[in-house]
mmCIF file of C-alpha atoms in Angstrom:
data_model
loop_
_atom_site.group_PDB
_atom_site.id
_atom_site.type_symbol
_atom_site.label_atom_id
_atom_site.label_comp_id
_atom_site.label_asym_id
_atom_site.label_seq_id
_atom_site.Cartn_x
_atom_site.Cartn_y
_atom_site.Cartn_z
ATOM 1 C CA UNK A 222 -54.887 13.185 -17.907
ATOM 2 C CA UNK A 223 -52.562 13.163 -15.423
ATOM 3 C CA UNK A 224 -48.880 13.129 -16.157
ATOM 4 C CA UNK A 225 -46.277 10.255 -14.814
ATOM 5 C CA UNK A 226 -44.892 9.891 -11.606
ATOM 6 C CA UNK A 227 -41.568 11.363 -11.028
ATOM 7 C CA UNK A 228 -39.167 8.311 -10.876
ATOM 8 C CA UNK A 229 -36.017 9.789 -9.747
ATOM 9 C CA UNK A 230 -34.376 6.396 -9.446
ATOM 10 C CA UNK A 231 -35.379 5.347 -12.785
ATOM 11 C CA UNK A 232 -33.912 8.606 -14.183
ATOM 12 C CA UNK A 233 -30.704 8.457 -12.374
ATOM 13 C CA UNK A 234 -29.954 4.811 -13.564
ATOM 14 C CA UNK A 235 -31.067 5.438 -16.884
ATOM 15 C CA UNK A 236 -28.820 8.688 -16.817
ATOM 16 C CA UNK A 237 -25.570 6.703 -15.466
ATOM 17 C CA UNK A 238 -25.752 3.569 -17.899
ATOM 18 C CA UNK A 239 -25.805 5.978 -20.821
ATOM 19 C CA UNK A 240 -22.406 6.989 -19.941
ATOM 20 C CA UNK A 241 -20.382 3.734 -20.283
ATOM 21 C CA UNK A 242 -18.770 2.608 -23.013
ATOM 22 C CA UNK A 243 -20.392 -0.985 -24.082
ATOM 23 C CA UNK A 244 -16.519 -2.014 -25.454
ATOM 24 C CA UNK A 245 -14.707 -1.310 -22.218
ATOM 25 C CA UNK A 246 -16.873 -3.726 -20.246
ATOM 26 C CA UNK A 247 -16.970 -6.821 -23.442
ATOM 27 C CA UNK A 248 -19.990 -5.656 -25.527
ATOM 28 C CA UNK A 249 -20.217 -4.891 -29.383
ATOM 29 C CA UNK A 250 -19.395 -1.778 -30.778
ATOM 30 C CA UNK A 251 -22.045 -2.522 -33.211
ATOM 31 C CA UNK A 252 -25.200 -0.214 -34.032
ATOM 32 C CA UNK A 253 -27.097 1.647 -31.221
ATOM 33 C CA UNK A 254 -29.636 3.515 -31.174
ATOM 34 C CA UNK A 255 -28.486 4.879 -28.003
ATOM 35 C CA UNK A 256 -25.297 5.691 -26.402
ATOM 36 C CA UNK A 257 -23.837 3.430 -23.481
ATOM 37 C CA UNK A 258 -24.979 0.103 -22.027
ATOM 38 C CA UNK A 259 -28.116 -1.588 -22.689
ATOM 39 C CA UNK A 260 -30.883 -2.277 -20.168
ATOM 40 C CA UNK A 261 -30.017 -6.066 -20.503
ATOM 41 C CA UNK A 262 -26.270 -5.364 -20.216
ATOM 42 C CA UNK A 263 -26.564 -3.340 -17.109
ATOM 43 C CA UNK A 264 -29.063 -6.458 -16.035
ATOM 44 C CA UNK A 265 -26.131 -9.124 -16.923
ATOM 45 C CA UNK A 266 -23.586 -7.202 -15.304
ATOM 46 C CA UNK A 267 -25.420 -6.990 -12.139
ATOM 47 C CA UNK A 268 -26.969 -10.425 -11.991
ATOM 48 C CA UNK A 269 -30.392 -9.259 -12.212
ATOM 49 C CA UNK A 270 -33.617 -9.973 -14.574
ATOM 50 C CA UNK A 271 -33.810 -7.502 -17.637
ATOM 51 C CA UNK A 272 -37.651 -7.346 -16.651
ATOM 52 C CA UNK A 273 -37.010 -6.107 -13.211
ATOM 53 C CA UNK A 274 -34.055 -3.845 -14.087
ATOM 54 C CA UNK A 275 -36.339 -2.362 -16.977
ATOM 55 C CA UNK A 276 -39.555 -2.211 -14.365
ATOM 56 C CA UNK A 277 -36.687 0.267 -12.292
ATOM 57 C CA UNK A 278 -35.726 2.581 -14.777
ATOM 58 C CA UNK A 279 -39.405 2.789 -15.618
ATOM 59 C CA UNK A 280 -40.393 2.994 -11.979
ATOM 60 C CA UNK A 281 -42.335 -0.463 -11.917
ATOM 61 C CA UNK A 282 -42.008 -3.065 -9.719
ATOM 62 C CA UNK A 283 -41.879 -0.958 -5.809
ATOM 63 C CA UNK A 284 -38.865 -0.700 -4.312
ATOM 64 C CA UNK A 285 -35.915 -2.422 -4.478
ATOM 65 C CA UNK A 286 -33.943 -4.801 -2.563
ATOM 66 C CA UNK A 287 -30.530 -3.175 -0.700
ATOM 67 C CA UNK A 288 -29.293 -6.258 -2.600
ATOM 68 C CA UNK A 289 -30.605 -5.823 -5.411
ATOM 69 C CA UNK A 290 -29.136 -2.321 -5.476
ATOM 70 C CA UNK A 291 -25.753 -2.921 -4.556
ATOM 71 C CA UNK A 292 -26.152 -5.643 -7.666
ATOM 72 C CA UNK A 293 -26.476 -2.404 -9.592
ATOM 73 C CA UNK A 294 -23.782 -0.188 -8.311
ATOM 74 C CA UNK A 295 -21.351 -2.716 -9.251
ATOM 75 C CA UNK A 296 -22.597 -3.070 -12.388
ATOM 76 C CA UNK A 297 -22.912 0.457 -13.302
ATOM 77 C CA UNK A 298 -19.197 0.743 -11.759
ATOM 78 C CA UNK A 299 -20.400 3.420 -9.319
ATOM 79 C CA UNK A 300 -18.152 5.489 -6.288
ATOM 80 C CA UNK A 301 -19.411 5.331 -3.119
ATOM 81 C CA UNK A 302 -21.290 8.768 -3.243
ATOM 82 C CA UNK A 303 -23.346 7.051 -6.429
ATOM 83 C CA UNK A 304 -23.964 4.316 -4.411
ATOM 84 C CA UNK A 305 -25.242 6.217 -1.636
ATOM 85 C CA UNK A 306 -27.687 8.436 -3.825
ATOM 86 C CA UNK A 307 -29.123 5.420 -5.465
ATOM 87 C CA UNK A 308 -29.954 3.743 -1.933
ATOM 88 C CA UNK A 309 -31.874 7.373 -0.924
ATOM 89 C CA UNK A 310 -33.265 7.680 -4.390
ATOM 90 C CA UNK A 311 -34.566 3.797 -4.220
ATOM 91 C CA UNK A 312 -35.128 3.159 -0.291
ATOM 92 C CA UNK A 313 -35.013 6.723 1.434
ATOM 93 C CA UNK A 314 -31.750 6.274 3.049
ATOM 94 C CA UNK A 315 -28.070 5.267 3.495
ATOM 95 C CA UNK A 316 -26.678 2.080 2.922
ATOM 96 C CA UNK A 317 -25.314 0.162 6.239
ATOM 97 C CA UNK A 318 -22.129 1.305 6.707
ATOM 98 C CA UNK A 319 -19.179 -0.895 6.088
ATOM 99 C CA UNK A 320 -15.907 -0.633 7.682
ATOM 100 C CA UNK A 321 -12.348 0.140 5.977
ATOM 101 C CA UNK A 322 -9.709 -0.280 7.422
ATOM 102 C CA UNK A 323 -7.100 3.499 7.150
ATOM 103 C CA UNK A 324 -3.789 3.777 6.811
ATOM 104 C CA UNK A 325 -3.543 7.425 6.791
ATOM 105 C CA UNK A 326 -4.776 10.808 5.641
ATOM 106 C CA UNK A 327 -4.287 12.673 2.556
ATOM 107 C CA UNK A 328 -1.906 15.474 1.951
ATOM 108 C CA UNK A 329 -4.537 18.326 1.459
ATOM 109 C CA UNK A 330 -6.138 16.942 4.977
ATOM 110 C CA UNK A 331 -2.746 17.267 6.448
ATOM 111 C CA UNK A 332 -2.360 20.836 5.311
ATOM 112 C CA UNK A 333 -5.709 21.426 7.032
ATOM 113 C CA UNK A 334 -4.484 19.856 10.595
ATOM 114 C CA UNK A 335 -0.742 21.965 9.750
ATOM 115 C CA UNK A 336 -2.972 25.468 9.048
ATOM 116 C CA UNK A 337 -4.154 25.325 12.615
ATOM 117 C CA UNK A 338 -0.923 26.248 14.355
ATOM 118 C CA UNK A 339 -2.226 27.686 17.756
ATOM 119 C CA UNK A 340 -5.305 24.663 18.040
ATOM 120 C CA UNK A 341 -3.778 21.029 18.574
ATOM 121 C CA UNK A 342 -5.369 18.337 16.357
ATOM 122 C CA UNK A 343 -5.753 14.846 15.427
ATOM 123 C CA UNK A 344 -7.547 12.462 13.056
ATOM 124 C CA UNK A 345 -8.650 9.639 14.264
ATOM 125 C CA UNK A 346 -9.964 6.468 12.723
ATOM 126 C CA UNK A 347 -13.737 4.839 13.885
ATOM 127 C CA UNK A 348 -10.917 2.293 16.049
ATOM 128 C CA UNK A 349 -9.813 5.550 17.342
ATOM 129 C CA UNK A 350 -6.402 5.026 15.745
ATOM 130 C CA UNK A 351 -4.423 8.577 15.276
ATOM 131 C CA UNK A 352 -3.880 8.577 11.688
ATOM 132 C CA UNK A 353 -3.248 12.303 11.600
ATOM 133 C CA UNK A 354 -1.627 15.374 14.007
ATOM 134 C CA UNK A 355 -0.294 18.646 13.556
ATOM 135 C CA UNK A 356 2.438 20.205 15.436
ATOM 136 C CA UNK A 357 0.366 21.857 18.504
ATOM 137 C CA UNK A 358 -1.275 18.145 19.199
ATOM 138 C CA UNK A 359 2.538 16.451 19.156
ATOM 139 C CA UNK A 360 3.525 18.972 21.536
ATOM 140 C CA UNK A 361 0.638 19.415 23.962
ATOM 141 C CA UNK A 362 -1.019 15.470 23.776
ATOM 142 C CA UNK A 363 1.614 12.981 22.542
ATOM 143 C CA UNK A 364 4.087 12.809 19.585
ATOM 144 C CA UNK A 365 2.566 9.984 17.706
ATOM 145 C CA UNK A 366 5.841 10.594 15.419
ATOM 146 C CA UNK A 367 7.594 8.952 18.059
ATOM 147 C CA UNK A 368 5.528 5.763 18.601
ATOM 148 C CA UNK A 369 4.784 2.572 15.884
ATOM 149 C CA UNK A 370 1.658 2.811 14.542
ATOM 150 C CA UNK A 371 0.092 0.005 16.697
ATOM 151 C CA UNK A 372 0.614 2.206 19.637
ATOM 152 C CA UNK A 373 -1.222 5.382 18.082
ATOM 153 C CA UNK A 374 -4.690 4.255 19.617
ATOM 154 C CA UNK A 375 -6.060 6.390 21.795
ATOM 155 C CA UNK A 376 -7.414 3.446 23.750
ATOM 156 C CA UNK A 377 -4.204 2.138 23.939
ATOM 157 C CA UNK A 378 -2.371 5.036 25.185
ATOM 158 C CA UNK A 379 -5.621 5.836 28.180
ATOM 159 C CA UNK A 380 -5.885 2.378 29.251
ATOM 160 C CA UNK A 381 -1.870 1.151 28.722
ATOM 161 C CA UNK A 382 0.172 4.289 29.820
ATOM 162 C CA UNK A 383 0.475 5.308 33.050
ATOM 163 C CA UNK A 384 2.074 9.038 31.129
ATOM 164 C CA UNK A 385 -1.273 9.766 29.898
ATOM 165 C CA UNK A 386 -3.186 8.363 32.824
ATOM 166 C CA UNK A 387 -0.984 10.851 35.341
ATOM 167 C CA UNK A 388 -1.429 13.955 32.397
ATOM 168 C CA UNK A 389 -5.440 13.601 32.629
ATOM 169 C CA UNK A 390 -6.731 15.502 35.253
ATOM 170 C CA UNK A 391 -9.751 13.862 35.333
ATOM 171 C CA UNK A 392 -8.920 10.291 34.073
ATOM 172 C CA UNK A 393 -11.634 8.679 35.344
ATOM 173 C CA UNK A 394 -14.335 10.634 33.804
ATOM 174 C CA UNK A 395 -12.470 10.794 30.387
ATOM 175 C CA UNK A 396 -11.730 7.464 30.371
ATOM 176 C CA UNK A 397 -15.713 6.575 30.675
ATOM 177 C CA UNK A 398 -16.287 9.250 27.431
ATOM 178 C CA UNK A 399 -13.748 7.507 25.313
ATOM 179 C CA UNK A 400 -15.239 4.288 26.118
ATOM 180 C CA UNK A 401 -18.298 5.236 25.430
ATOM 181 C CA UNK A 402 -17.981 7.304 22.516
ATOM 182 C CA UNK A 403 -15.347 4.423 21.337
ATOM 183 C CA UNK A 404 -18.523 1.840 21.456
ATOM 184 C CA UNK A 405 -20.820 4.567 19.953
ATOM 185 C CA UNK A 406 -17.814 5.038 16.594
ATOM 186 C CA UNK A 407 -17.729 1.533 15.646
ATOM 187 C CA UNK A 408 -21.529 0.709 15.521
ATOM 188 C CA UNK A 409 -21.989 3.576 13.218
ATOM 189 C CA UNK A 410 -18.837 2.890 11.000
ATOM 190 C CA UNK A 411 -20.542 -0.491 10.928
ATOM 191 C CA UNK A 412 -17.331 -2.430 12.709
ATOM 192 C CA UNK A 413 -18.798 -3.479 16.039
ATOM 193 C CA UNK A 414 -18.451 -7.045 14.583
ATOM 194 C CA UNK A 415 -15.346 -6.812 13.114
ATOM 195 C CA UNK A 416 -12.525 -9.108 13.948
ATOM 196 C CA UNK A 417 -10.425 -5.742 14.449
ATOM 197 C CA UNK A 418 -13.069 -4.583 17.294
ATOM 198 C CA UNK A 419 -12.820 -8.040 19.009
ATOM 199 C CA UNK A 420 -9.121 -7.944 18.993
ATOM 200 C CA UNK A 421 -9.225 -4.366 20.729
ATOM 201 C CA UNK A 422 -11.409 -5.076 22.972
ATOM 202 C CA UNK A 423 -10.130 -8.355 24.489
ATOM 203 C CA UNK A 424 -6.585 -7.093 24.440
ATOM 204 C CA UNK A 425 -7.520 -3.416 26.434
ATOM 205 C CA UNK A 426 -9.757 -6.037 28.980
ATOM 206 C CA UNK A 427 -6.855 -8.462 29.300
ATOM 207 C CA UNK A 428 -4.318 -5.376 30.434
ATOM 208 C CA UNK A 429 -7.115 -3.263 32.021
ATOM 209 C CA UNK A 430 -9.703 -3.850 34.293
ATOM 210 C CA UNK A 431 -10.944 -0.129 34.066
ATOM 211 C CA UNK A 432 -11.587 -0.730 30.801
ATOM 212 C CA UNK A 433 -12.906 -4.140 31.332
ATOM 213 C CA UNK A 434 -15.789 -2.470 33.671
ATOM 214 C CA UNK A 435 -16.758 -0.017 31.462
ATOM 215 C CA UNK A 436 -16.792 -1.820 27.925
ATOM 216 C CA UNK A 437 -19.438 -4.238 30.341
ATOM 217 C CA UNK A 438 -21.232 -1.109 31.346
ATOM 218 C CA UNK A 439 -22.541 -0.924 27.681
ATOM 219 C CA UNK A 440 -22.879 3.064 27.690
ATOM 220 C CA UNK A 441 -22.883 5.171 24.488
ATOM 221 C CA UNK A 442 -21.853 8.523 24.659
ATOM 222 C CA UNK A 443 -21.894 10.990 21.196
ATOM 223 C CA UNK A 444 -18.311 12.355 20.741
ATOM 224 C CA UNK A 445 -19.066 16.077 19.840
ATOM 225 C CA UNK A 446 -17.608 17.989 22.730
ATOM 226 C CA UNK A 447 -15.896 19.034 26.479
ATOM 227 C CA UNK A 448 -13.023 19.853 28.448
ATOM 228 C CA UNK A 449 -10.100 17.915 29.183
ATOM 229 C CA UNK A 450 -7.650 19.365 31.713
ATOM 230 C CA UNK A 451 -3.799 18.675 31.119
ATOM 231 C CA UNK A 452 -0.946 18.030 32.552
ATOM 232 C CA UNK A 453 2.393 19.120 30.843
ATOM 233 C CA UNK A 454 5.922 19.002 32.107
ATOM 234 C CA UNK A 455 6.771 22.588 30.794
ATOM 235 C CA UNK A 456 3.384 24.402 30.616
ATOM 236 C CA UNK A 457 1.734 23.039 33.563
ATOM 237 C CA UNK A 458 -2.127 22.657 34.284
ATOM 238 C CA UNK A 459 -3.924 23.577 30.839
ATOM 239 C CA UNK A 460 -7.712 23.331 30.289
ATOM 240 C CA UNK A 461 -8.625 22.741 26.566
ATOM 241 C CA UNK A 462 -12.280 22.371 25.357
ATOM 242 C CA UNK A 463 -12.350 19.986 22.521
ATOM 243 C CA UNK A 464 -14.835 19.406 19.759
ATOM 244 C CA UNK A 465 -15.131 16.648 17.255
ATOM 245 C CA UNK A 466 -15.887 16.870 13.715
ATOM 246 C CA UNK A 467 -17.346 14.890 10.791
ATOM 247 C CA UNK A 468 -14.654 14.640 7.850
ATOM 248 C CA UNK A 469 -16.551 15.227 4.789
ATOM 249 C CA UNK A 470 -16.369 12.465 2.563
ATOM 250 C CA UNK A 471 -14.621 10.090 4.586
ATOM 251 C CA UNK A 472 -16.685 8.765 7.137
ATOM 252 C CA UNK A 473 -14.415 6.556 8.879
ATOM 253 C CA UNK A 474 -12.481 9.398 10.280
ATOM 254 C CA UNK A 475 -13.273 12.179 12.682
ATOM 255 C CA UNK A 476 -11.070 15.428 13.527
ATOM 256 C CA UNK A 477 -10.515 16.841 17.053
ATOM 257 C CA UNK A 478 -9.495 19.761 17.786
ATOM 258 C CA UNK A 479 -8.876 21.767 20.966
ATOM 259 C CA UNK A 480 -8.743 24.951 21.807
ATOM 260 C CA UNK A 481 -7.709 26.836 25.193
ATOM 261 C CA UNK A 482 -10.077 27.492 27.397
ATOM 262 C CA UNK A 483 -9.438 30.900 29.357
ATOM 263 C CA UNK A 484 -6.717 33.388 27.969
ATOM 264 C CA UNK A 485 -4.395 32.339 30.532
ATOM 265 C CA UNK A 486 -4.608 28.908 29.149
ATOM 266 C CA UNK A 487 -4.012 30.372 25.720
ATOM 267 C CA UNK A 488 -0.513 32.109 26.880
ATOM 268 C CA UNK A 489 0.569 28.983 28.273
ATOM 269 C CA UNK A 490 0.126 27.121 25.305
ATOM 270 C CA UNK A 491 1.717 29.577 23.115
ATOM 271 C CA UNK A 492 4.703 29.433 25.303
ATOM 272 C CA UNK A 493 4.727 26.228 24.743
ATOM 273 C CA UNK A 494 4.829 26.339 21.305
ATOM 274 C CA UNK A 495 7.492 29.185 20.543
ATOM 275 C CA UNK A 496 9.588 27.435 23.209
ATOM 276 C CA UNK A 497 9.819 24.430 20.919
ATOM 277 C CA UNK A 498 11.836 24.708 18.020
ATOM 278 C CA UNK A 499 10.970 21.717 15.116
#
């Protein structure tokens, strides 16, 4: 006879409810005959039938709702990761993202930006709001130290400063990259709704008509990687190839990080750097 299904889901829920104490969330202490919540608990707590949350654990019933699981991950109390496995254990993939707003970065994420001394580079929210720098990027892009938190978009600063317009070589065609990769960021962060997005965008197309053009040109770009050439007071004419990265376990925020592109470019910005004392 042929053995039962693997029902990962079922397993997984089953596995996580046994963990919770039934006193912390209300329930008797009384006799159990096993530890944690109850089927019918976990059921109550996420607003659910005890049939259909038993038919789950017991891998009954097809697949479940991304309601119905999101029922369950609050009532199981689980992170986001938990979440996450539960809705590619029960429906083969990720739950739609949803956007949170960021403040900042953590100290060990810092220490990561501050261990690259000789590659400027930033963190930068899905609004493309610098939320972290390390010395190299203050010097060579901007010092975000230096300007209120509002003005730390990079939107902001390509679109509403004629500084960093005159420092991009090629503003034009970096301009249409941020754009694009701004529109691209947003959808996938799941904020392309948001009231935050809205705001953005209507105040960059009330004080740019650059920007204006190309938000209405609807192109996507990915943000992975490319040149930018730069203009600096001191160093002159530098060429740095950048490349974007995924920040593991936080995927509101990217890294960038540049690095020179020829060895002369290299010298330059290493002059830069021991010329400047912190």
């Amino acid at each position: 006879m042929a053995g039962k299904a693997p029902n990962p889901l079922g397993t997984y829920l089953r596995d996580r409810r046994t963990r919770l104490d039934p006193v912390a969330f209300g329930f008797g202490a009384g006799r159990r005959r096993t530890p944690g919540l109850r089927r019918e608990e976990v059921a109550s707590r996420a607003n659910i039938s005890p049939t259909w949350y038993t038919w789950l654990e017991q891998g009954r019933g097809g697949a479940p709702s991304a309601d119905v699981l999101d029922r369950i991950a609050k009532g199981l109390m689980l992170t986001e990761p938990e979440r996450e496995h539960i809705y590619m254990l029960g429906l083969g993939r990720l739950p739609e993202a949803r956007y949170l707003p960021v403040d900042g970065i953590s100290p060990r994420l810092q220490r990561v930006l501050d261990g690259m001394v000789l590659s400027p580079a930033i963190i930068k929210t899905a609004m493309w709001d610098v939320v972290g720098w390390n010395r190299a990027a203050a010097l060579l892009l901007t010092d975000y130290a230096k300007l209120p938190r509002e003005g730390r978009n990079i939107l902001r600063l390509m679109f509403g400063s004629n500084h960093v317009r005159a420092r991009n070589e090629d503003w034009d065609g970096i301009a249409r990259y941020v754009v694009g990769a701004f529109r691209a960021d947003v959808a996938r962060a799941g904020a392309n709704n948001s009231t935050a997005t809205a705001e953005l965008v209507a105040e960059l197309s009330r004080v740019s008509p650059e920007f204006e053009a190309l938000w209405r040109g609807n192109d996507v770009v990915a943000h992975t990687e490319g040149v930018k050439r730069i203009h600096h007071p001191d160093a002159g004419l530098l060429a740095m190839e950048f490349s974007s990265f995924a920040v593991e376990g936080r995927p509101e925020l990217g890294m960038i990080i540049y690095n020179p592109v020829s060895p002369a470019d290299a010298e330059r910005l290493r002059v830069l750097l021991d010329s400047r004392e912190d």
